[in-house]
Coordinates of C-alpha atoms in Angstrom, one line a residue:
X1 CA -24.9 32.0 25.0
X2 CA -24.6 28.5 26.3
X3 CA -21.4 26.5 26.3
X4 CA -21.6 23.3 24.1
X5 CA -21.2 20.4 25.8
X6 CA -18.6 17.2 25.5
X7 CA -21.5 15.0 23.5
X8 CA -22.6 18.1 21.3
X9 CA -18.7 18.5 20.3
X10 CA -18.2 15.3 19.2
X11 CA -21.2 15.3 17.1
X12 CA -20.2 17.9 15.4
X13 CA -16.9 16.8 14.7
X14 CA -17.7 13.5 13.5
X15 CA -20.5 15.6 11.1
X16 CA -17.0 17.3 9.9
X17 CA -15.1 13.8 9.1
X18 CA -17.8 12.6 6.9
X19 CA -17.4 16.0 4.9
X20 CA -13.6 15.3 5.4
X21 CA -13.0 18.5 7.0
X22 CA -10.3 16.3 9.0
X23 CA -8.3 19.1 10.8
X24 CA -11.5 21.3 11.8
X25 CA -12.9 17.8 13.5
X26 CA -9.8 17.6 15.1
X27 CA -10.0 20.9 17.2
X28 CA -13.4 19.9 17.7
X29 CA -12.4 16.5 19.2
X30 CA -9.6 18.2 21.4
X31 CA -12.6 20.2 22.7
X32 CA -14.2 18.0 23.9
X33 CA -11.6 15.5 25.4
X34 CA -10.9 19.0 27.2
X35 CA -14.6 18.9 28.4
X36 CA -14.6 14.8 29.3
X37 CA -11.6 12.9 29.1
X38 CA -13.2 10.1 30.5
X39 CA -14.9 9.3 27.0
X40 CA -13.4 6.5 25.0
X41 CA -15.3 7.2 21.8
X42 CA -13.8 10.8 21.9
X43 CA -10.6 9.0 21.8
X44 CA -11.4 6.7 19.0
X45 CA -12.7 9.3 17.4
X46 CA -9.9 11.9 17.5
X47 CA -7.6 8.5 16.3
X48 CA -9.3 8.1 13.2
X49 CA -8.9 12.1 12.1
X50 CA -5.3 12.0 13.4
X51 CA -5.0 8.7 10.7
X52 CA -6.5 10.7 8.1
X53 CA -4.2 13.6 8.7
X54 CA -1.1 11.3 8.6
X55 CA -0.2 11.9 13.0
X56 CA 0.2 8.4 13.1
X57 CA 1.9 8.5 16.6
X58 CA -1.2 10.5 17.9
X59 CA -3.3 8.4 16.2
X60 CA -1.4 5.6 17.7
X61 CA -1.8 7.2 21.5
X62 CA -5.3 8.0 21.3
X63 CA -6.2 4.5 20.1
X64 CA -4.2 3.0 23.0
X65 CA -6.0 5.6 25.9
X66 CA -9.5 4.5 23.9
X67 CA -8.0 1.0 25.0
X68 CA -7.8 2.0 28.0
X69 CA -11.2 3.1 28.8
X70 CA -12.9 0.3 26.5
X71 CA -10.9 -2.4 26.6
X72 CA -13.2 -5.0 24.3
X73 CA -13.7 -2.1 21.8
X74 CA -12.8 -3.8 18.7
X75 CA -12.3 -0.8 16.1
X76 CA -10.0 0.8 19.1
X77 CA -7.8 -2.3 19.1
X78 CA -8.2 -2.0 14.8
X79 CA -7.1 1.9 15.3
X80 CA -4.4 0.5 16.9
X81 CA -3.1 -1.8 14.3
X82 CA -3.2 0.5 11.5
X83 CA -1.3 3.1 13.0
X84 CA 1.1 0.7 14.5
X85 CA 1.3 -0.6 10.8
X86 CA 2.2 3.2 9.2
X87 CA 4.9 3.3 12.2
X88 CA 6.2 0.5 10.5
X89 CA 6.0 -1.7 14.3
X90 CA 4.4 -4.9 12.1
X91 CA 5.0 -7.4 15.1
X92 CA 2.8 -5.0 17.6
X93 CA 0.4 -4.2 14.5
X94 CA -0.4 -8.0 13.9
X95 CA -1.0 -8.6 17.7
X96 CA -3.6 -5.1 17.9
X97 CA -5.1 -6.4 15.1
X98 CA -5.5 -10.1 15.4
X99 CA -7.4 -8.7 19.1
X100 CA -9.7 -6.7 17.1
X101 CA -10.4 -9.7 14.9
X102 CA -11.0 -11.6 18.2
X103 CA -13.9 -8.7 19.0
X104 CA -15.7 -9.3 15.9
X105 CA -14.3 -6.5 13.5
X106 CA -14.8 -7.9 9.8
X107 CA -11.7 -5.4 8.1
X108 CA -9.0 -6.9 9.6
X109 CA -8.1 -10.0 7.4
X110 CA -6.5 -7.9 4.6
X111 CA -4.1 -5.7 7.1
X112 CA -3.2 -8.6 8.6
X113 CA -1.7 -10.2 5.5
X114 CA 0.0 -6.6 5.2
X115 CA 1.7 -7.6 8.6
X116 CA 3.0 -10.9 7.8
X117 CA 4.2 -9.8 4.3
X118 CA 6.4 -7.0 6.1
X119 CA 7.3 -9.3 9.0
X120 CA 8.6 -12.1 6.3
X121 CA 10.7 -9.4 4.6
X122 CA 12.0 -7.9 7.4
X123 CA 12.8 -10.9 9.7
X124 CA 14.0 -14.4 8.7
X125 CA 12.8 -16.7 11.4
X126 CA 15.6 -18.5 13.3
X127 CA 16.6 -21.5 11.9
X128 CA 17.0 -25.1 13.6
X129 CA 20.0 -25.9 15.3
X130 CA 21.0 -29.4 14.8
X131 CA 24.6 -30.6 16.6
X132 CA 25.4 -32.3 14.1
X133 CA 25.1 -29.9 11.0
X134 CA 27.2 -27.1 13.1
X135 CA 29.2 -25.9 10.4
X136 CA 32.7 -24.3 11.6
X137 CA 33.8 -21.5 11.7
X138 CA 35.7 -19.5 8.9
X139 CA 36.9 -16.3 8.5
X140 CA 34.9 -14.8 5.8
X141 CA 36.6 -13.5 2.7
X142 CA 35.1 -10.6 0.6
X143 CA 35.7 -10.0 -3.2
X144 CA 38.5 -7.5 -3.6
X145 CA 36.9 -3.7 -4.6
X146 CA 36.8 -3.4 -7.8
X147 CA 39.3 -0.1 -9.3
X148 CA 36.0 1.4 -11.3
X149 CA 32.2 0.9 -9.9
X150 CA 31.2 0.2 -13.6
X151 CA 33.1 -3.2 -13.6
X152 CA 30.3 -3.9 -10.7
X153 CA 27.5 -5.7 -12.5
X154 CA 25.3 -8.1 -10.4
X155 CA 22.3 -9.5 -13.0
X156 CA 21.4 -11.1 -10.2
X157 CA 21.0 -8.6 -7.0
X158 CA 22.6 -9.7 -4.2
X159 CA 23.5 -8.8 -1.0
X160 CA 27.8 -8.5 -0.4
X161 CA 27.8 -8.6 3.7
X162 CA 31.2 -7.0 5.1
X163 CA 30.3 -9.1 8.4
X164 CA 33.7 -10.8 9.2
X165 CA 32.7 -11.9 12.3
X166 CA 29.6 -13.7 11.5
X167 CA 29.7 -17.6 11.3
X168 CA 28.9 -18.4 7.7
X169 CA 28.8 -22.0 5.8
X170 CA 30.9 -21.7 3.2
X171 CA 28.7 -23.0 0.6
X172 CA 25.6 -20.6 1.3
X173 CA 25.0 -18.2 -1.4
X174 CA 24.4 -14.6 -0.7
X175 CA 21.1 -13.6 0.3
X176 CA 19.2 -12.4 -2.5
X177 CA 17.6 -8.8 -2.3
X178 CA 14.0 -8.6 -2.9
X179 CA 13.3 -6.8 -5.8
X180 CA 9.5 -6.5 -7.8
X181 CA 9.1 -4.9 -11.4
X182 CA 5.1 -3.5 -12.5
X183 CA 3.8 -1.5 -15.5
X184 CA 1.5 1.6 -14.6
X185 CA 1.1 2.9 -18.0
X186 CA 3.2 5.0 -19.3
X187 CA 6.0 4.4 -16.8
X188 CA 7.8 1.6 -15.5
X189 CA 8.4 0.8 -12.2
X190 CA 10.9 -1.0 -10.3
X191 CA 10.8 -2.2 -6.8
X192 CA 13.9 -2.6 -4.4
X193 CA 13.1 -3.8 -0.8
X194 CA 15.6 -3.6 2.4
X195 CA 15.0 -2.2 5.9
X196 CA 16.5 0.9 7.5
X197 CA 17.2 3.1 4.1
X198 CA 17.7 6.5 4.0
X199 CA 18.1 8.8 1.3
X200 CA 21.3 9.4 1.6
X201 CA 22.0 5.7 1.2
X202 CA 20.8 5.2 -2.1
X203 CA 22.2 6.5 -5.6
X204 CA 20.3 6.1 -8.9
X205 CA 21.4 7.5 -12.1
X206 CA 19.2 7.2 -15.5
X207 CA 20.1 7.7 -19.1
X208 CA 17.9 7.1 -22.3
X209 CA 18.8 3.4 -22.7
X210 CA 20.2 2.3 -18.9
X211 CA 20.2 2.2 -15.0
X212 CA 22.4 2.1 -12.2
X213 CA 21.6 1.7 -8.7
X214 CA 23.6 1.5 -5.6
X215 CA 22.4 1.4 -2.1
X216 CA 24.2 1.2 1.2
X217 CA 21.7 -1.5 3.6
X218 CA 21.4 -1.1 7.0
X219 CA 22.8 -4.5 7.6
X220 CA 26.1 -3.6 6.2
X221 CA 27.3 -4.0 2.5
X222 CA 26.1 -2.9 -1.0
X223 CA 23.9 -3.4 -3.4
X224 CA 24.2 -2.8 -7.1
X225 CA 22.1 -3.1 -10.0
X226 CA 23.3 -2.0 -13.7
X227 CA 20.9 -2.9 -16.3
X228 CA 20.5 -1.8 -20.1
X229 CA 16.8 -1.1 -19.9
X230 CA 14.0 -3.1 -22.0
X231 CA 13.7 -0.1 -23.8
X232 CA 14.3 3.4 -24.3
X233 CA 13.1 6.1 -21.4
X234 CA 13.2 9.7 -20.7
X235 CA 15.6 10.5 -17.9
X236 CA 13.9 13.8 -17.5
X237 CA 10.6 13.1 -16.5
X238 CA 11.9 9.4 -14.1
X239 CA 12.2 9.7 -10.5
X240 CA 13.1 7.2 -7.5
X241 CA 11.4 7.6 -4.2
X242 CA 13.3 6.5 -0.8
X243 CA 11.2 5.3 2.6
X244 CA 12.6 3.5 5.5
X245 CA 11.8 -0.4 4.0
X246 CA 11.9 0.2 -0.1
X247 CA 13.4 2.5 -3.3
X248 CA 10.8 3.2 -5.6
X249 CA 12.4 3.9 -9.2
X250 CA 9.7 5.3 -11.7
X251 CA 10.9 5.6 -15.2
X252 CA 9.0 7.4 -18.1
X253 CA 8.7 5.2 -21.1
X254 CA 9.8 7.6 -24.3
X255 CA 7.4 4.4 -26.5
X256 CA 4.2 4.6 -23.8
X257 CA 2.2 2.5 -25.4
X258 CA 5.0 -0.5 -25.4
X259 CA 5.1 -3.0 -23.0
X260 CA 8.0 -4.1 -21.4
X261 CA 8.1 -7.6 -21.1
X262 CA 10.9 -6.9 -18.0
X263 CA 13.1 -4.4 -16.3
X264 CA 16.1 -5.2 -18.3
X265 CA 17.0 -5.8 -22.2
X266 CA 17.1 -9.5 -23.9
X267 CA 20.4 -10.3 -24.0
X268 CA 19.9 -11.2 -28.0
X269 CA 17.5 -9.0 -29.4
X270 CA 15.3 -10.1 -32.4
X271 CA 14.4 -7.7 -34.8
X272 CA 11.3 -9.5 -35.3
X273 CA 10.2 -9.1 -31.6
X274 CA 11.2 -5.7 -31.5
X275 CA 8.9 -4.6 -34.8
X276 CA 6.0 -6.3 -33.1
X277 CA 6.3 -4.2 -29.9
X278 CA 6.7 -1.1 -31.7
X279 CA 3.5 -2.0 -34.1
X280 CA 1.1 -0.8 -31.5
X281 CA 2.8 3.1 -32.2
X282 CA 0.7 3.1 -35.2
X283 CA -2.5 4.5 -34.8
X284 CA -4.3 1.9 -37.1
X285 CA -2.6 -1.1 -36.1
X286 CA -3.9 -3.7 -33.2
X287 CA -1.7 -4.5 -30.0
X288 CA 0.4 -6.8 -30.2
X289 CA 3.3 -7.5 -27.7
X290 CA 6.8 -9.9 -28.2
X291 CA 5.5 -13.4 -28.2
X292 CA 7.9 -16.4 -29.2
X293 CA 4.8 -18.1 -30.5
X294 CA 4.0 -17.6 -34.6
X295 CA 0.6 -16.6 -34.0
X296 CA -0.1 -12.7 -33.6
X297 CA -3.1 -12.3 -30.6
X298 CA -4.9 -9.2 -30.9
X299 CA -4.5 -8.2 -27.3
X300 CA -7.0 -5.3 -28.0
X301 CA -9.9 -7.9 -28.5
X302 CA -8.7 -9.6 -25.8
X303 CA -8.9 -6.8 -23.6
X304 CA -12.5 -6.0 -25.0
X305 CA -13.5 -9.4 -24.0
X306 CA -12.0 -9.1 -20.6
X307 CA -14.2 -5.8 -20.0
X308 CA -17.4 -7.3 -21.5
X309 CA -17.5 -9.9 -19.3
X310 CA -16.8 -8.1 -15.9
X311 CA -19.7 -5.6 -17.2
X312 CA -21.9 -8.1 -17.8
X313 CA -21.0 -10.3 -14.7
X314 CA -24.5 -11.4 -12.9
X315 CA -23.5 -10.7 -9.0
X316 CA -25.5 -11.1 -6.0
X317 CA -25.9 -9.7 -2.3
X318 CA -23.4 -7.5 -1.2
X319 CA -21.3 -8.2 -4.0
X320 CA -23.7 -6.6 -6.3
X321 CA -25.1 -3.7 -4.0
X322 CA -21.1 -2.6 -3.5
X323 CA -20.9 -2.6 -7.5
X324 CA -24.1 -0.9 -7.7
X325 CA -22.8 1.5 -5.5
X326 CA -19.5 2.2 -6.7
X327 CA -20.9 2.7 -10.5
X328 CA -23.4 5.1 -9.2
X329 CA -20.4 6.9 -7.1
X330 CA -17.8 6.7 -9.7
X331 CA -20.1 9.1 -12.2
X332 CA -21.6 11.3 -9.4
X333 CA -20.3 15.0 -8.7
X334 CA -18.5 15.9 -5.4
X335 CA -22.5 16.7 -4.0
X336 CA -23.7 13.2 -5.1
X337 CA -20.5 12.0 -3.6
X338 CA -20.8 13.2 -0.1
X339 CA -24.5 12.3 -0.2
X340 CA -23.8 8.9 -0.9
X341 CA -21.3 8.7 2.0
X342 CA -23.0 10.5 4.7
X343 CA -26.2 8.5 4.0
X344 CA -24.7 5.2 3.7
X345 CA -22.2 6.0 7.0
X346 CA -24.5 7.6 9.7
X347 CA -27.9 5.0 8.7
X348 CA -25.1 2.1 9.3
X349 CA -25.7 1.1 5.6
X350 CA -29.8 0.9 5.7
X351 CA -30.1 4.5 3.7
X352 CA -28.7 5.6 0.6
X353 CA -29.3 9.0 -0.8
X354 CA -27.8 11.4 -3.7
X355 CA -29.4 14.4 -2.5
X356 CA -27.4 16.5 -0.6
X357 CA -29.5 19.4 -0.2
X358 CA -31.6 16.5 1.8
X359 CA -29.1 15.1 3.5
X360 CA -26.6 17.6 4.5
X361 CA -28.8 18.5 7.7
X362 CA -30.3 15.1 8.0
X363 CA -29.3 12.8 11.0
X364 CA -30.4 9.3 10.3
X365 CA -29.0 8.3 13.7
X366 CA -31.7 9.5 15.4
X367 CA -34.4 7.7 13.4
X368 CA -32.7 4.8 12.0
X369 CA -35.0 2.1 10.2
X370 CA -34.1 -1.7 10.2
X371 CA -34.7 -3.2 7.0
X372 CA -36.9 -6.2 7.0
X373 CA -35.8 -8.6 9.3
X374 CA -32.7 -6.9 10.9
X375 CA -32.4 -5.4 14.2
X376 CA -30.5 -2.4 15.2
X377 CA -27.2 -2.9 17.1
X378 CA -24.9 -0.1 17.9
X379 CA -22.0 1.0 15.9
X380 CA -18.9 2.9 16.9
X381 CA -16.8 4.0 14.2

């Protein structure tokens, strides 16, 4: 029996990641770095199935060795980036991938936006010094504690910094905490971002009709939030979620087909306002949501128009081969499915089949066609 060899390894491992077998192209990868460890793509490889499998610090150190080896290998630099990204290093991803972009890799405009957003959260930039503004120093006073936490009610959420040393103006309102409020559906979900949280830092307590949240930052100080909700939920079937840079608060509408206008309750409700977001509860009525206007909109037509037109929208070049490809891909089985990808991925985009019997031992590598006036340039994924 002869022993594979480094190149027949990876080429069976990277057969395994397009049928997302990603731990099974992993030991094949490891193989064959065992074999050659001179081989960048191996590397790059082995990155991109550590990515999939969530080892972002392998993922992280293969991309860097692939480096290494290639150093003007733009998707190694990209590799780089992303996993520096999911280790939450945003400064270091930005730089990896603002190189790649350099290289000529096209996916790197979107991530980078990720960067900055997480860099703007996280780090205020320093602000300019002028010797004449200087404010002086005063010793900074905190509110007394309040006897009972349910007498602390911040509408607004702020930060309360037990800093005493820092050098404040006396004027400058508390930082506000970033906060963001969506509808998925059924539930509602609401947003709180800070860096360095931990589980144990955060406390949130549900009933029917209210929430209370209290975090301990990193920074120093609290944060509170007490709000009577928009509407009723079920505490039951809510959750909150904790990472390093945000709490996640999901809570289960008990009405799910009302919409919640926001997070908390009007301060005033109107009866009126509340019938019409309740009216969509009847089976036979038509959607309609609180409005201070006197005309009812039908948001059901609304929404039918909206869906008509994005059906019916005329698109061209890649814009309509992606659609043409995702409608196809969105009603296919898992066969179709994998067809579709392995076609499209190992051809570099110049084959697409639905046939997997066909496909499944098919390597358009070797043979790949050039449509009509294209050449053939190398890709390493």
């Amino acid at each position: 029996m002869s022993l594979e060899s480094a190149d027949d390894l990876l080429k069976e491992a990277n057969e395994l990641m397009v049928e997302e077998e990603f731990q099974s192209a992993l030991e094949k990868y490891n193989a064959a770095i065992d074999l050659d460890d001179s081989l960048s793509s191996a590397f790059l490889h082995r990155s991109a199935s550590h990515l999939k499998l969530k080892n972002f610090q392998s993922a992280l150190d293969d991309a860097t060795r692939s480096i290494e080896l290639k150093p003007k290998n733009s998707t190694a630099h990209y590799r780089s980036g992303i996993s520096n990204f999911h280790l939450e290093n945003f400064k270091a991803a930005k730089v990896s991938l603002v190189k790649a972009k350099e290289l000529g890799n096209k996916k790197c405009d979107l991530w980078i936006r990720k960067c900055d957003a997480e860099i703007a959260d996280s780090d205020d930039p320093a602000p300019e010094v002028h010797p004449q503004k200087i404010p002086k120093v005063v010793d900074r006073v905190l509110p007394p504690s309040p006897s009972n936490e349910e007498d602390v009610k911040m509408e607004d959420a702020e930060l309360i910094s037990n800093g005493a040393d820092n050098v404040v103006d006396p004027n400058a309102k508390p930082k506000p905490i970033r906060t963001s409020f969506i509808q998925l559906g059924q539930f509602a979900k609401f947003t709180i971002f800070s860096k360095g949280l931990k589980r144990d830092d955060v406390s949130v307590e549900f009933t029917s009709d209210s929430l209370s949240v209290k975090v301990t930052l990193a920074a120093g100080g609290m944060f509170y939030h007490d709000v009577k909700l928009w509407s009723e939920i079920d505490p039951s079937q809510s959750s909150f979620l904790v990472n390093p840079y945000k709490v996640v608060i999901s809570l289960k509408k008990l009405n799910e087909r009302q919409d919640w206008e926001t997070l908390e309750s009007p301060e005033q409700p109107d009866s009126t306002i509340q019938r019409r977001a309740n009216l969509a509860s009847d089976g036979g009525a038509m959607t309609s949501y609180p409005s201070s206007g006197k005309k009812t909109i039908d948001w059901d037509a609304v929404d039918k128009e909206a869906r008509e037109e994005q059906e019916n929208e005329k698109l061209e070049g890649d814009s309509a081969l992606n659609k043409l490809f995702s409608d196809i891909y969105g009603k296919a089985d898992e066969d179709t499915r994998r067809a579709m990808i392995k076609s499209m991925q190992t051809s570099n985009g110049t084959c697409l089949s639905t046939n997997w019997k066909e496909v499944r031992n098919q390597n358009y590598e070797d043979d790949l066609q050039a449509p009509k006036g294209s050449e053939i340039h190398k890709y390493e994924y």
